[in-house]
PDB file of C-alpha atoms in Angstrom:
ATOM      1  CA  MET A 749      98.181 194.343 198.977  1.00 46.00           C
ATOM      2  CA  ASP A 750      95.357 195.454 196.690  1.00 50.00           C
ATOM      3  CA  ASN A 751      97.050 193.716 193.753  1.00 57.00           C
ATOM      4  CA  ALA A 752      96.897 190.374 195.578  1.00 58.00           C
ATOM      5  CA  TYR A 753      93.131 190.148 195.264  1.00 64.00           C
ATOM      6  CA  PRO A 754      92.952 190.296 191.452  1.00 66.00           C
ATOM      7  CA  GLN A 755      95.824 187.810 191.280  1.00 64.00           C
ATOM      8  CA  ALA A 756      94.050 185.389 193.639  1.00 61.00           C
ATOM      9  CA  SER A 757      90.840 185.784 191.671  1.00 61.00           C
ATOM     10  CA  GLN A 758      92.689 185.106 188.430  1.00 64.00           C
ATOM     11  CA  SER A 759      94.320 182.029 189.951  1.00 67.00           C
ATOM     12  CA  ARG A 760      90.939 180.638 191.003  1.00 73.00           C
ATOM     13  CA  SER A 761      89.579 181.368 187.560  1.00 68.00           C
ATOM     14  CA  ASP A 762      92.532 179.584 185.914  1.00 78.00           C
ATOM     15  CA  ASP A 763      92.087 176.568 188.204  1.00 82.00           C
ATOM     16  CA  ALA A 764      88.386 176.404 187.421  1.00 82.00           C
ATOM     17  CA  GLY A 765      89.185 176.645 183.713  1.00 90.00           C
ATOM     18  CA  ARG A 766      91.680 173.780 183.888  1.00 93.00           C
ATOM     19  CA  LEU A 767      89.244 171.631 185.840  1.00 95.00           C
ATOM     20  CA  GLY A 768      86.468 172.361 183.375  1.00 95.00           C
ATOM     21  CA  ARG A 769      88.765 171.500 180.486  1.00 95.00           C
ATOM     22  CA  SER A 770      89.783 168.292 182.227  1.00 97.00           C
ATOM     23  CA  ARG A 771      86.171 167.262 182.746  1.00 97.00           C
ATOM     24  CA  HIS A 772      85.405 168.002 179.103  1.00 97.00           C
ATOM     25  CA  LEU A 773      88.224 165.689 177.994  1.00 98.00           C
ATOM     26  CA  MET A 774      87.158 163.033 180.512  1.00 98.00           C
ATOM     27  CA  LYS A 775      83.640 163.051 179.057  1.00 98.00           C
ATOM     28  CA  ILE A 776      85.059 162.623 175.550  1.00 98.00           C
ATOM     29  CA  ALA A 777      87.096 159.652 176.749  1.00 98.00           C
ATOM     30  CA  GLU A 778      84.066 158.163 178.488  1.00 98.00           C
ATOM     31  CA  GLY A 779      82.015 158.494 175.318  1.00 98.00           C
ATOM     32  CA  ALA A 780      84.742 156.922 173.193  1.00 98.00           C
ATOM     33  CA  ALA A 781      85.186 154.008 175.603  1.00 98.00           C
ATOM     34  CA  ARG A 782      81.472 153.301 175.829  1.00 98.00           C
ATOM     35  CA  ALA A 783      81.121 153.596 172.044  1.00 98.00           C
ATOM     36  CA  VAL A 784      83.279 150.510 171.492  1.00 97.00           C
ATOM     37  CA  GLY A 785      81.751 148.515 174.336  1.00 97.00           C
ATOM     38  CA  PRO A 786      78.861 146.842 172.477  1.00 97.00           C
ATOM     39  CA  SER A 787      80.979 145.578 169.573  1.00 95.00           C
ATOM     40  CA  LEU A 788      83.660 144.245 171.936  1.00 96.00           C
ATOM     41  CA  ILE A 789      81.075 142.468 174.083  1.00 97.00           C
ATOM     42  CA  ALA A 790      79.523 140.957 170.948  1.00 95.00           C
ATOM     43  CA  ALA A 791      82.942 139.617 169.891  1.00 93.00           C
ATOM     44  CA  PHE A 792      83.976 138.411 173.339  1.00 95.00           C
ATOM     45  CA  ARG A 793      83.779 134.601 173.670  1.00 92.00           C
ATOM     46  CA  ALA A 794      82.835 134.308 169.994  1.00 86.00           C
ATOM     47  CA  GLU A 795      84.995 132.769 167.280  1.00 82.00           C
ATOM     48  CA  MET A 796      87.768 135.176 166.282  1.00 66.00           C
ATOM     49  CA  ALA A 797      90.996 135.173 164.314  1.00 67.00           C
ATOM     50  CA  VAL A 798      94.157 135.924 166.288  1.00 67.00           C
ATOM     51  CA  ASP A 799      97.365 137.442 164.930  1.00 67.00           C
ATOM     52  CA  TYR A 800     100.701 137.937 166.637  1.00 63.00           C
ATOM     53  CA  LYS A 801     102.976 140.967 166.734  1.00 57.00           C
ATOM     54  CA  ARG A 802     106.435 140.574 168.275  1.00 55.00           C
ATOM     55  CA  ASP A 803     106.039 136.950 169.379  1.00 53.00           C
ATOM     56  CA  LEU A 804     103.485 134.338 170.443  1.00 45.00           C
ATOM     57  CA  HIS A 805     102.927 136.227 173.704  1.00 50.00           C
ATOM     58  CA  ASP A 806     101.869 139.433 171.893  1.00 54.00           C
ATOM     59  CA  ILE A 807      98.351 138.897 170.545  1.00 57.00           C
ATOM     60  CA  VAL A 808      96.240 141.222 168.408  1.00 68.00           C
ATOM     61  CA  THR A 809      92.800 140.841 166.841  1.00 77.00           C
ATOM     62  CA  ILE A 810      90.765 142.740 164.263  1.00 86.00           C
ATOM     63  CA  HIS A 811      88.653 143.923 167.172  1.00 89.00           C
ATOM     64  CA  ASP A 812      91.645 145.800 168.651  1.00 87.00           C
ATOM     65  CA  ARG A 813      92.119 147.617 165.352  1.00 91.00           C
ATOM     66  CA  ASN A 814      88.437 148.368 164.773  1.00 92.00           C
ATOM     67  CA  ALA A 815      87.950 149.634 168.328  1.00 95.00           C
ATOM     68  CA  GLU A 816      90.974 151.913 168.074  1.00 95.00           C
ATOM     69  CA  ALA A 817      89.670 153.387 164.819  1.00 95.00           C
ATOM     70  CA  LEU A 818      86.282 154.139 166.382  1.00 97.00           C
ATOM     71  CA  ILE A 819      87.877 155.668 169.482  1.00 97.00           C
ATOM     72  CA  ARG A 820      90.016 157.873 167.236  1.00 97.00           C
ATOM     73  CA  ASP A 821      86.956 159.033 165.277  1.00 97.00           C
ATOM     74  CA  VAL A 822      85.051 159.927 168.464  1.00 98.00           C
ATOM     75  CA  ILE A 823      87.996 161.823 169.928  1.00 98.00           C
ATOM     76  CA  PHE A 824      88.805 163.793 166.787  1.00 97.00           C
ATOM     77  CA  ALA A 825      85.151 164.648 166.186  1.00 97.00           C
ATOM     78  CA  ASN A 826      84.807 166.100 169.690  1.00 97.00           C
ATOM     79  CA  GLU A 827      88.307 167.567 170.122  1.00 97.00           C
ATOM     80  CA  PRO A 828      89.956 168.389 166.759  1.00 95.00           C
ATOM     81  CA  ASN A 829      92.988 169.875 168.543  1.00 96.00           C
ATOM     82  CA  SER A 830      94.224 166.346 169.190  1.00 97.00           C
ATOM     83  CA  THR A 831      96.922 163.860 168.377  1.00 97.00           C
ATOM     84  CA  MET A 832      96.587 160.213 169.314  1.00 97.00           C
ATOM     85  CA  LEU A 833      99.041 157.421 170.009  1.00 96.00           C
ATOM     86  CA  GLY A 834      97.307 154.071 169.856  1.00 91.00           C
ATOM     87  CA  GLU A 835      98.805 150.680 170.507  1.00 82.00           C
ATOM     88  CA  GLU A 836      97.757 149.424 167.085  1.00 79.00           C
ATOM     89  CA  GLY A 837      97.853 152.465 164.791  1.00 81.00           C
ATOM     90  CA  GLY A 838     100.739 154.521 166.153  1.00 86.00           C
ATOM     91  CA  GLN A 839     100.760 158.317 166.219  1.00 93.00           C
ATOM     92  CA  ILE A 840      98.024 160.091 164.271  1.00 92.00           C
ATOM     93  CA  GLY A 841      96.984 163.753 164.007  1.00 91.00           C
ATOM     94  CA  LYS A 842      98.366 167.095 165.104  1.00 91.00           C
ATOM     95  CA  GLY A 843      97.204 169.044 168.123  1.00 94.00           C
ATOM     96  CA  ASP A 844      97.871 170.177 171.665  1.00 96.00           C
ATOM     97  CA  ILE A 845      96.045 167.295 173.348  1.00 97.00           C
ATOM     98  CA  GLN A 846      97.989 164.043 173.241  1.00 98.00           C
ATOM     99  CA  TRP A 847      95.811 160.976 173.674  1.00 98.00           C
ATOM    100  CA  TYR A 848      97.100 157.536 174.654  1.00 98.00           C
ATOM    101  CA  VAL A 849      94.764 154.712 173.704  1.00 97.00           C
ATOM    102  CA  ASP A 850      94.812 150.979 174.289  1.00 96.00           C
ATOM    103  CA  PRO A 851      91.596 149.691 172.689  1.00 96.00           C
ATOM    104  CA  ILE A 852      91.883 146.343 174.494  1.00 95.00           C
ATOM    105  CA  ASP A 853      94.346 146.115 177.349  1.00 96.00           C
ATOM    106  CA  GLY A 854      94.453 142.400 178.033  1.00 94.00           C
ATOM    107  CA  THR A 855      93.936 141.181 174.466  1.00 91.00           C
ATOM    108  CA  ALA A 856      95.112 137.656 175.324  1.00 90.00           C
ATOM    109  CA  ASN A 857      92.313 137.433 177.903  1.00 94.00           C
ATOM    110  CA  PHE A 858      89.800 138.934 175.477  1.00 94.00           C
ATOM    111  CA  ALA A 859      90.725 136.469 172.721  1.00 91.00           C
ATOM    112  CA  ARG A 860      90.566 133.456 175.041  1.00 91.00           C
ATOM    113  CA  GLY A 861      87.359 134.367 176.864  1.00 95.00           C
ATOM    114  CA  LEU A 862      88.800 135.456 180.214  1.00 96.00           C
ATOM    115  CA  ALA A 863      86.837 138.375 181.644  1.00 97.00           C
ATOM    116  CA  PHE A 864      89.697 140.675 182.647  1.00 98.00           C
ATOM    117  CA  TRP A 865      90.345 143.228 179.900  1.00 97.00           C
ATOM    118  CA  CYS A 866      89.507 146.864 179.367  1.00 98.00           C
ATOM    119  CA  VAL A 867      89.614 149.972 177.203  1.00 98.00           C
ATOM    120  CA  SER A 868      92.182 152.563 178.344  1.00 98.00           C
ATOM    121  CA  ILE A 869      92.095 156.220 177.191  1.00 98.00           C
ATOM    122  CA  ALA A 870      94.131 159.124 178.591  1.00 98.00           C
ATOM    123  CA  ALA A 871      94.426 162.788 177.650  1.00 98.00           C
ATOM    124  CA  VAL A 872      97.766 164.519 178.220  1.00 98.00           C
ATOM    125  CA  GLU A 873      98.265 168.278 178.031  1.00 97.00           C
ATOM    126  CA  ALA A 874     101.632 170.012 178.479  1.00 95.00           C
ATOM    127  CA  GLY A 875     103.160 166.694 179.487  1.00 96.00           C
ATOM    128  CA  ALA A 876     100.695 165.924 182.295  1.00 97.00           C
ATOM    129  CA  VAL A 877      97.774 163.508 182.331  1.00 98.00           C
ATOM    130  CA  VAL A 878      94.637 165.631 182.708  1.00 98.00           C
ATOM    131  CA  ALA A 879      91.899 163.037 182.158  1.00 98.00           C
ATOM    132  CA  GLY A 880      91.714 159.274 182.111  1.00 98.00           C
ATOM    133  CA  VAL A 881      89.228 156.464 181.581  1.00 98.00           C
ATOM    134  CA  VAL A 882      89.547 152.714 182.099  1.00 98.00           C
ATOM    135  CA  TYR A 883      86.422 150.853 180.999  1.00 98.00           C
ATOM    136  CA  ASP A 884      85.620 147.213 181.745  1.00 98.00           C
ATOM    137  CA  PRO A 885      82.741 146.377 179.366  1.00 98.00           C
ATOM    138  CA  VAL A 886      82.119 142.889 180.794  1.00 98.00           C
ATOM    139  CA  ALA A 887      81.402 144.204 184.290  1.00 98.00           C
ATOM    140  CA  ASP A 888      80.210 147.573 182.933  1.00 98.00           C
ATOM    141  CA  MET A 889      82.600 149.363 185.279  1.00 98.00           C
ATOM    142  CA  LEU A 890      83.844 152.708 184.031  1.00 98.00           C
ATOM    143  CA  PHE A 891      86.710 154.143 186.060  1.00 98.00           C
ATOM    144  CA  ALA A 892      87.426 157.782 185.274  1.00 98.00           C
ATOM    145  CA  SER A 893      89.340 160.762 186.576  1.00 98.00           C
ATOM    146  CA  ASP A 894      89.496 164.492 186.025  1.00 98.00           C
ATOM    147  CA  LEU A 895      92.084 166.721 187.688  1.00 97.00           C
ATOM    148  CA  GLU A 896      90.212 166.653 190.985  1.00 96.00           C
ATOM    149  CA  ARG A 897      88.617 163.271 191.689  1.00 97.00           C
ATOM    150  CA  SER A 898      88.302 159.698 190.488  1.00 98.00           C
ATOM    151  CA  TYR A 899      85.035 157.937 189.825  1.00 98.00           C
ATOM    152  CA  LEU A 900      83.523 154.499 189.269  1.00 98.00           C
ATOM    153  CA  ASN A 901      80.344 154.719 187.220  1.00 98.00           C
ATOM    154  CA  GLY A 902      79.998 158.349 188.269  1.00 97.00           C
ATOM    155  CA  HIS A 903      80.519 157.805 192.000  1.00 98.00           C
ATOM    156  CA  VAL A 904      83.633 159.179 193.710  1.00 98.00           C
ATOM    157  CA  ILE A 905      86.067 156.452 194.755  1.00 98.00           C
ATOM    158  CA  VAL A 906      88.661 156.519 197.511  1.00 96.00           C
ATOM    159  CA  SER A 907      91.493 154.014 197.552  1.00 96.00           C
ATOM    160  CA  LYS A 908      92.094 151.892 200.633  1.00 94.00           C
ATOM    161  CA  SER A 909      94.528 149.140 201.530  1.00 97.00           C
ATOM    162  CA  VAL A 910      95.600 146.965 204.457  1.00 97.00           C
ATOM    163  CA  SER A 911      98.785 148.068 206.197  1.00 95.00           C
ATOM    164  CA  ASP A 912     100.366 144.608 206.583  1.00 97.00           C
ATOM    165  CA  GLU A 913     101.749 143.042 203.399  1.00 98.00           C
ATOM    166  CA  ASN A 914     101.150 139.564 204.847  1.00 98.00           C
ATOM    167  CA  ARG A 915      97.421 140.320 204.698  1.00 98.00           C
ATOM    168  CA  ALA A 916      97.479 142.185 201.391  1.00 98.00           C
ATOM    169  CA  THR A 917      96.418 141.290 197.860  1.00 98.00           C
ATOM    170  CA  LEU A 918      98.966 141.945 195.107  1.00 98.00           C
ATOM    171  CA  ILE A 919      98.328 141.982 191.356  1.00 98.00           C
ATOM    172  CA  THR A 920     101.351 141.496 189.112  1.00 98.00           C
ATOM    173  CA  GLY A 921     102.253 140.062 185.733  1.00 94.00           C
ATOM    174  CA  TYR A 922     105.839 139.341 186.792  1.00 97.00           C
ATOM    175  CA  PRO A 923     107.501 137.233 185.583  1.00 97.00           C
ATOM    176  CA  VAL A 924     106.787 136.641 181.895  1.00 94.00           C
ATOM    177  CA  SER A 925     109.181 135.241 179.297  1.00 92.00           C
ATOM    178  CA  ARG A 926     110.653 138.701 178.685  1.00 93.00           C
ATOM    179  CA  ASP A 927     111.548 138.942 182.360  1.00 96.00           C
ATOM    180  CA  PHE A 928     113.313 135.573 182.153  1.00 96.00           C
ATOM    181  CA  ARG A 929     115.460 136.937 179.322  1.00 95.00           C
ATOM    182  CA  LEU A 930     116.240 140.192 181.120  1.00 95.00           C
ATOM    183  CA  ASP A 931     116.656 139.026 184.719  1.00 97.00           C
ATOM    184  CA  GLY A 932     117.448 135.336 184.344  1.00 97.00           C
ATOM    185  CA  GLN A 933     114.895 132.605 184.948  1.00 97.00           C
ATOM    186  CA  ASP A 934     116.206 131.481 188.333  1.00 98.00           C
ATOM    187  CA  VAL A 935     116.427 135.037 189.659  1.00 98.00           C
ATOM    188  CA  ALA A 936     112.969 135.969 188.366  1.00 98.00           C
ATOM    189  CA  LEU A 937     111.344 132.874 189.817  1.00 98.00           C
ATOM    190  CA  ARG A 938     113.048 133.415 193.178  1.00 98.00           C
ATOM    191  CA  ARG A 939     111.713 136.982 193.287  1.00 98.00           C
ATOM    192  CA  PHE A 940     108.257 135.752 192.341  1.00 98.00           C
ATOM    193  CA  GLY A 941     108.506 133.165 195.105  1.00 98.00           C
ATOM    194  CA  ASP A 942     109.290 135.892 197.625  1.00 98.00           C
ATOM    195  CA  LEU A 943     106.109 137.700 196.628  1.00 98.00           C
ATOM    196  CA  VAL A 944     104.006 134.530 196.713  1.00 98.00           C
ATOM    197  CA  GLU A 945     105.238 133.664 200.204  1.00 98.00           C
ATOM    198  CA  THR A 946     104.836 137.197 201.545  1.00 98.00           C
ATOM    199  CA  PHE A 947     101.435 138.332 200.303  1.00 98.00           C
ATOM    200  CA  SER A 948      98.205 136.781 201.478  1.00 98.00           C
ATOM    201  CA  THR A 949      96.942 136.699 197.900  1.00 98.00           C
ATOM    202  CA  LEU A 950      98.793 137.132 194.610  1.00 98.00           C
ATOM    203  CA  ARG A 951      96.950 137.324 191.287  1.00 97.00           C
ATOM    204  CA  ARG A 952      98.128 137.540 187.644  1.00 96.00           C
ATOM    205  CA  PRO A 953      94.994 138.666 185.762  1.00 95.00           C
ATOM    206  CA  GLY A 954      96.705 140.186 182.713  1.00 93.00           C
ATOM    207  CA  SER A 955      95.768 143.866 182.294  1.00 97.00           C
ATOM    208  CA  ALA A 956      97.886 146.626 183.822  1.00 97.00           C
ATOM    209  CA  ALA A 957      95.274 149.343 183.330  1.00 98.00           C
ATOM    210  CA  LEU A 958      92.493 147.366 184.975  1.00 98.00           C
ATOM    211  CA  SER A 959      94.789 146.126 187.754  1.00 98.00           C
ATOM    212  CA  ILE A 960      95.757 149.695 188.715  1.00 98.00           C
ATOM    213  CA  ALA A 961      92.126 150.794 188.516  1.00 98.00           C
ATOM    214  CA  HIS A 962      91.230 147.993 190.929  1.00 98.00           C
ATOM    215  CA  VAL A 963      93.841 149.283 193.360  1.00 98.00           C
ATOM    216  CA  ALA A 964      92.349 152.760 193.003  1.00 98.00           C
ATOM    217  CA  ALA A 965      88.907 151.398 193.867  1.00 98.00           C
ATOM    218  CA  GLY A 966      90.176 149.387 196.836  1.00 97.00           C
ATOM    219  CA  PHE A 967      89.556 145.975 195.230  1.00 97.00           C
ATOM    220  CA  ALA A 968      93.269 145.129 195.618  1.00 98.00           C
ATOM    221  CA  ASP A 969      96.037 146.567 197.766  1.00 98.00           C
ATOM    222  CA  ALA A 970      98.900 146.897 195.262  1.00 98.00           C
ATOM    223  CA  ALA A 971      99.911 146.161 191.683  1.00 98.00           C
ATOM    224  CA  ALA A 972     103.272 145.985 189.934  1.00 98.00           C
ATOM    225  CA  GLY A 973     104.482 145.667 186.356  1.00 97.00           C
ATOM    226  CA  PHE A 974     107.824 145.727 184.575  1.00 97.00           C
ATOM    227  CA  GLY A 975     107.017 145.997 180.882  1.00 96.00           C
ATOM    228  CA  VAL A 976     104.231 148.504 180.279  1.00 97.00           C
ATOM    229  CA  ASN A 977     103.650 151.260 177.723  1.00 95.00           C
ATOM    230  CA  ALA A 978     102.072 154.689 178.027  1.00 97.00           C
ATOM    231  CA  TRP A 979      98.808 153.504 176.485  1.00 97.00           C
ATOM    232  CA  ASP A 980      98.593 150.807 179.174  1.00 96.00           C
ATOM    233  CA  VAL A 981      98.985 152.999 182.256  1.00 98.00           C
ATOM    234  CA  ALA A 982      98.532 156.716 181.518  1.00 98.00           C
ATOM    235  CA  ALA A 983      94.821 156.781 182.345  1.00 98.00           C
ATOM    236  CA  ALA A 984      95.186 154.509 185.347  1.00 98.00           C
ATOM    237  CA  THR A 985      97.947 156.608 186.921  1.00 98.00           C
ATOM    238  CA  LEU A 986      95.618 159.585 187.260  1.00 98.00           C
ATOM    239  CA  ILE A 987      92.726 157.432 188.478  1.00 98.00           C
ATOM    240  CA  LEU A 988      94.933 155.938 191.192  1.00 98.00           C
ATOM    241  CA  LYS A 989      96.491 159.221 192.340  1.00 98.00           C
ATOM    242  CA  ASN A 990      93.198 161.108 192.539  1.00 98.00           C
ATOM    243  CA  ALA A 991      91.679 158.243 194.507  1.00 98.00           C
ATOM    244  CA  GLY A 992      94.424 158.739 197.104  1.00 98.00           C
ATOM    245  CA  GLY A 993      96.747 155.942 195.997  1.00 98.00           C
ATOM    246  CA  ARG A 994     100.448 156.164 195.190  1.00 98.00           C
ATOM    247  CA  TYR A 995     102.157 155.398 191.874  1.00 98.00           C
ATOM    248  CA  VAL A 996     105.893 154.681 191.860  1.00 98.00           C
ATOM    249  CA  PRO A 997     107.402 154.794 188.345  1.00 98.00           C
ATOM    250  CA  LEU A 998     110.470 152.726 187.446  1.00 98.00           C
ATOM    251  CA  THR A 999     112.664 153.681 184.480  1.00 97.00           C
ATOM    252  CA  LEU A1000     114.235 150.188 184.132  1.00 97.00           C
ATOM    253  CA  GLY A1001     117.021 151.906 182.213  1.00 95.00           C
ATOM    254  CA  LYS A1002     114.731 152.525 179.237  1.00 96.00           C
ATOM    255  CA  VAL A1003     113.812 156.179 179.780  1.00 96.00           C
ATOM    256  CA  PRO A1004     115.739 159.046 181.402  1.00 95.00           C
ATOM    257  CA  ALA A1005     115.410 159.596 185.131  1.00 93.00           C
ATOM    258  CA  GLY A1006     112.682 162.124 185.827  1.00 94.00           C
ATOM    259  CA  SER A1007     110.526 161.060 182.879  1.00 97.00           C
ATOM    260  CA  PRO A1008     106.759 161.418 183.381  1.00 97.00           C
ATOM    261  CA  ASP A1009     105.234 158.525 185.301  1.00 97.00           C
ATOM    262  CA  TYR A1010     103.200 157.259 182.367  1.00 98.00           C
ATOM    263  CA  LEU A1011     106.282 156.985 180.124  1.00 98.00           C
ATOM    264  CA  CYS A1012     108.160 154.716 182.527  1.00 98.00           C
ATOM    265  CA  PRO A1013     108.038 151.000 181.641  1.00 97.00           C
ATOM    266  CA  GLY A1014     107.856 149.820 185.244  1.00 98.00           C
ATOM    267  CA  TYR A1015     105.648 150.704 188.182  1.00 98.00           C
ATOM    268  CA  VAL A1016     104.406 149.842 191.628  1.00 98.00           C
ATOM    269  CA  ALA A1017     100.882 151.009 192.439  1.00 98.00           C
ATOM    270  CA  TYR A1018      99.844 151.232 196.088  1.00 98.00           C
ATOM    271  CA  GLY A1019      96.474 151.748 197.655  1.00 98.00           C
ATOM    272  CA  ALA A1020      96.151 154.555 200.181  1.00 97.00           C
ATOM    273  CA  GLY A1021      98.404 153.977 203.169  1.00 92.00           C
ATOM    274  CA  ALA A1022     100.195 150.935 201.735  1.00 95.00           C
ATOM    275  CA  ASP A1023     103.982 150.543 201.874  1.00 94.00           C
ATOM    276  CA  TYR A1024     105.127 146.942 201.507  1.00 98.00           C
ATOM    277  CA  PRO A1025     108.824 146.215 202.200  1.00 98.00           C
ATOM    278  CA  THR A1026     109.054 142.971 200.233  1.00 98.00           C
ATOM    279  CA  LEU A1027     107.407 144.472 197.158  1.00 98.00           C
ATOM    280  CA  ASN A1028     109.654 147.536 197.459  1.00 98.00           C
ATOM    281  CA  ARG A1029     112.744 145.342 197.657  1.00 98.00           C
ATOM    282  CA  VAL A1030     111.800 143.129 194.709  1.00 98.00           C
ATOM    283  CA  ALA A1031     110.763 146.062 192.516  1.00 98.00           C
ATOM    284  CA  MET A1032     113.958 147.994 193.214  1.00 97.00           C
ATOM    285  CA  ALA A1033     116.096 144.914 192.593  1.00 98.00           C
ATOM    286  CA  ILE A1034     114.454 144.450 189.194  1.00 98.00           C
ATOM    287  CA  SER A1035     114.823 148.119 188.324  1.00 97.00           C
ATOM    288  CA  ASP A1036     118.403 148.495 189.582  1.00 96.00           C
ATOM    289  CA  GLY A1037     119.495 145.340 187.769  1.00 96.00           C
ATOM    290  CA  ARG A1038     118.145 146.520 184.452  1.00 96.00           C
ATOM    291  CA  VAL A1039     119.560 150.020 184.846  1.00 96.00           C
ATOM    292  CA  ALA A1040     122.968 148.503 185.635  1.00 95.00           C
ATOM    293  CA  LYS A1041     122.846 146.427 182.452  1.00 92.00           C
ATOM    294  CA  VAL A1042     122.130 149.515 180.378  1.00 92.00           C
ATOM    295  CA  LEU A1043     125.018 151.425 182.025  1.00 88.00           C
ATOM    296  CA  ALA A1044     127.489 148.535 181.766  1.00 83.00           C
ATOM    297  CA  PRO A1045     130.212 149.045 179.128  1.00 73.00           C
TER     298      PRO A1045
END
């Protein structure tokens, strides 16, 4: 029995050490996100050149690239034991802390002057997200999370949602042209119609990270996406979970079953207490259909 007390004390010490480390990384992410805010606000709704990556739906600007470079410099200066995967620059550095960075999640909105875009930064250690920040410079709303709690501008947030999907607000980007190719246009539009008819309000604002953060803060009841990357959602997953929400990852046949949430290309994000049958059905139909296509001979 005597040995139990030192072990318990050590466990508490280890927990406190992990939490302290998490808060340290969160503060680095907050500093990096705020560092790029002024330049992005100055560029927003000003004349800017737009380039395209994979197709005309995949926009990038010089501001994405410049912001990512500054975020990288801030992170590496404050935590040299880092490696970073950014949407624009790929994997850079060597270290135990893996960072996922989207300098502008919602670039199409940013380039056009629509005020729904954000900076997304997550720190992953030993395969788990340990700190995350989603920063909306236009509204000056900084969502953040350590291993214990989630915050909005430094104040603890608690997710909330309505229990009835007919009274709920859903944020989703589905369907886009990629979904038409993968699921078929008629099928995708029918599924979208089911969601439109079921939910009291459906919105398509165009940033997965900020959408999930809004669910975490109780501004919306649920969000869903079927074509995201780790830099889009890693930070937001932790913010949602530590605010009391629920994140359901979907592999869509692109990653192995059991992959970490933030590596899955599909998701449904629920506010606390939400469980919406129509959204569940549509999301599973999309996921099962794409998995079946991958498994088909």
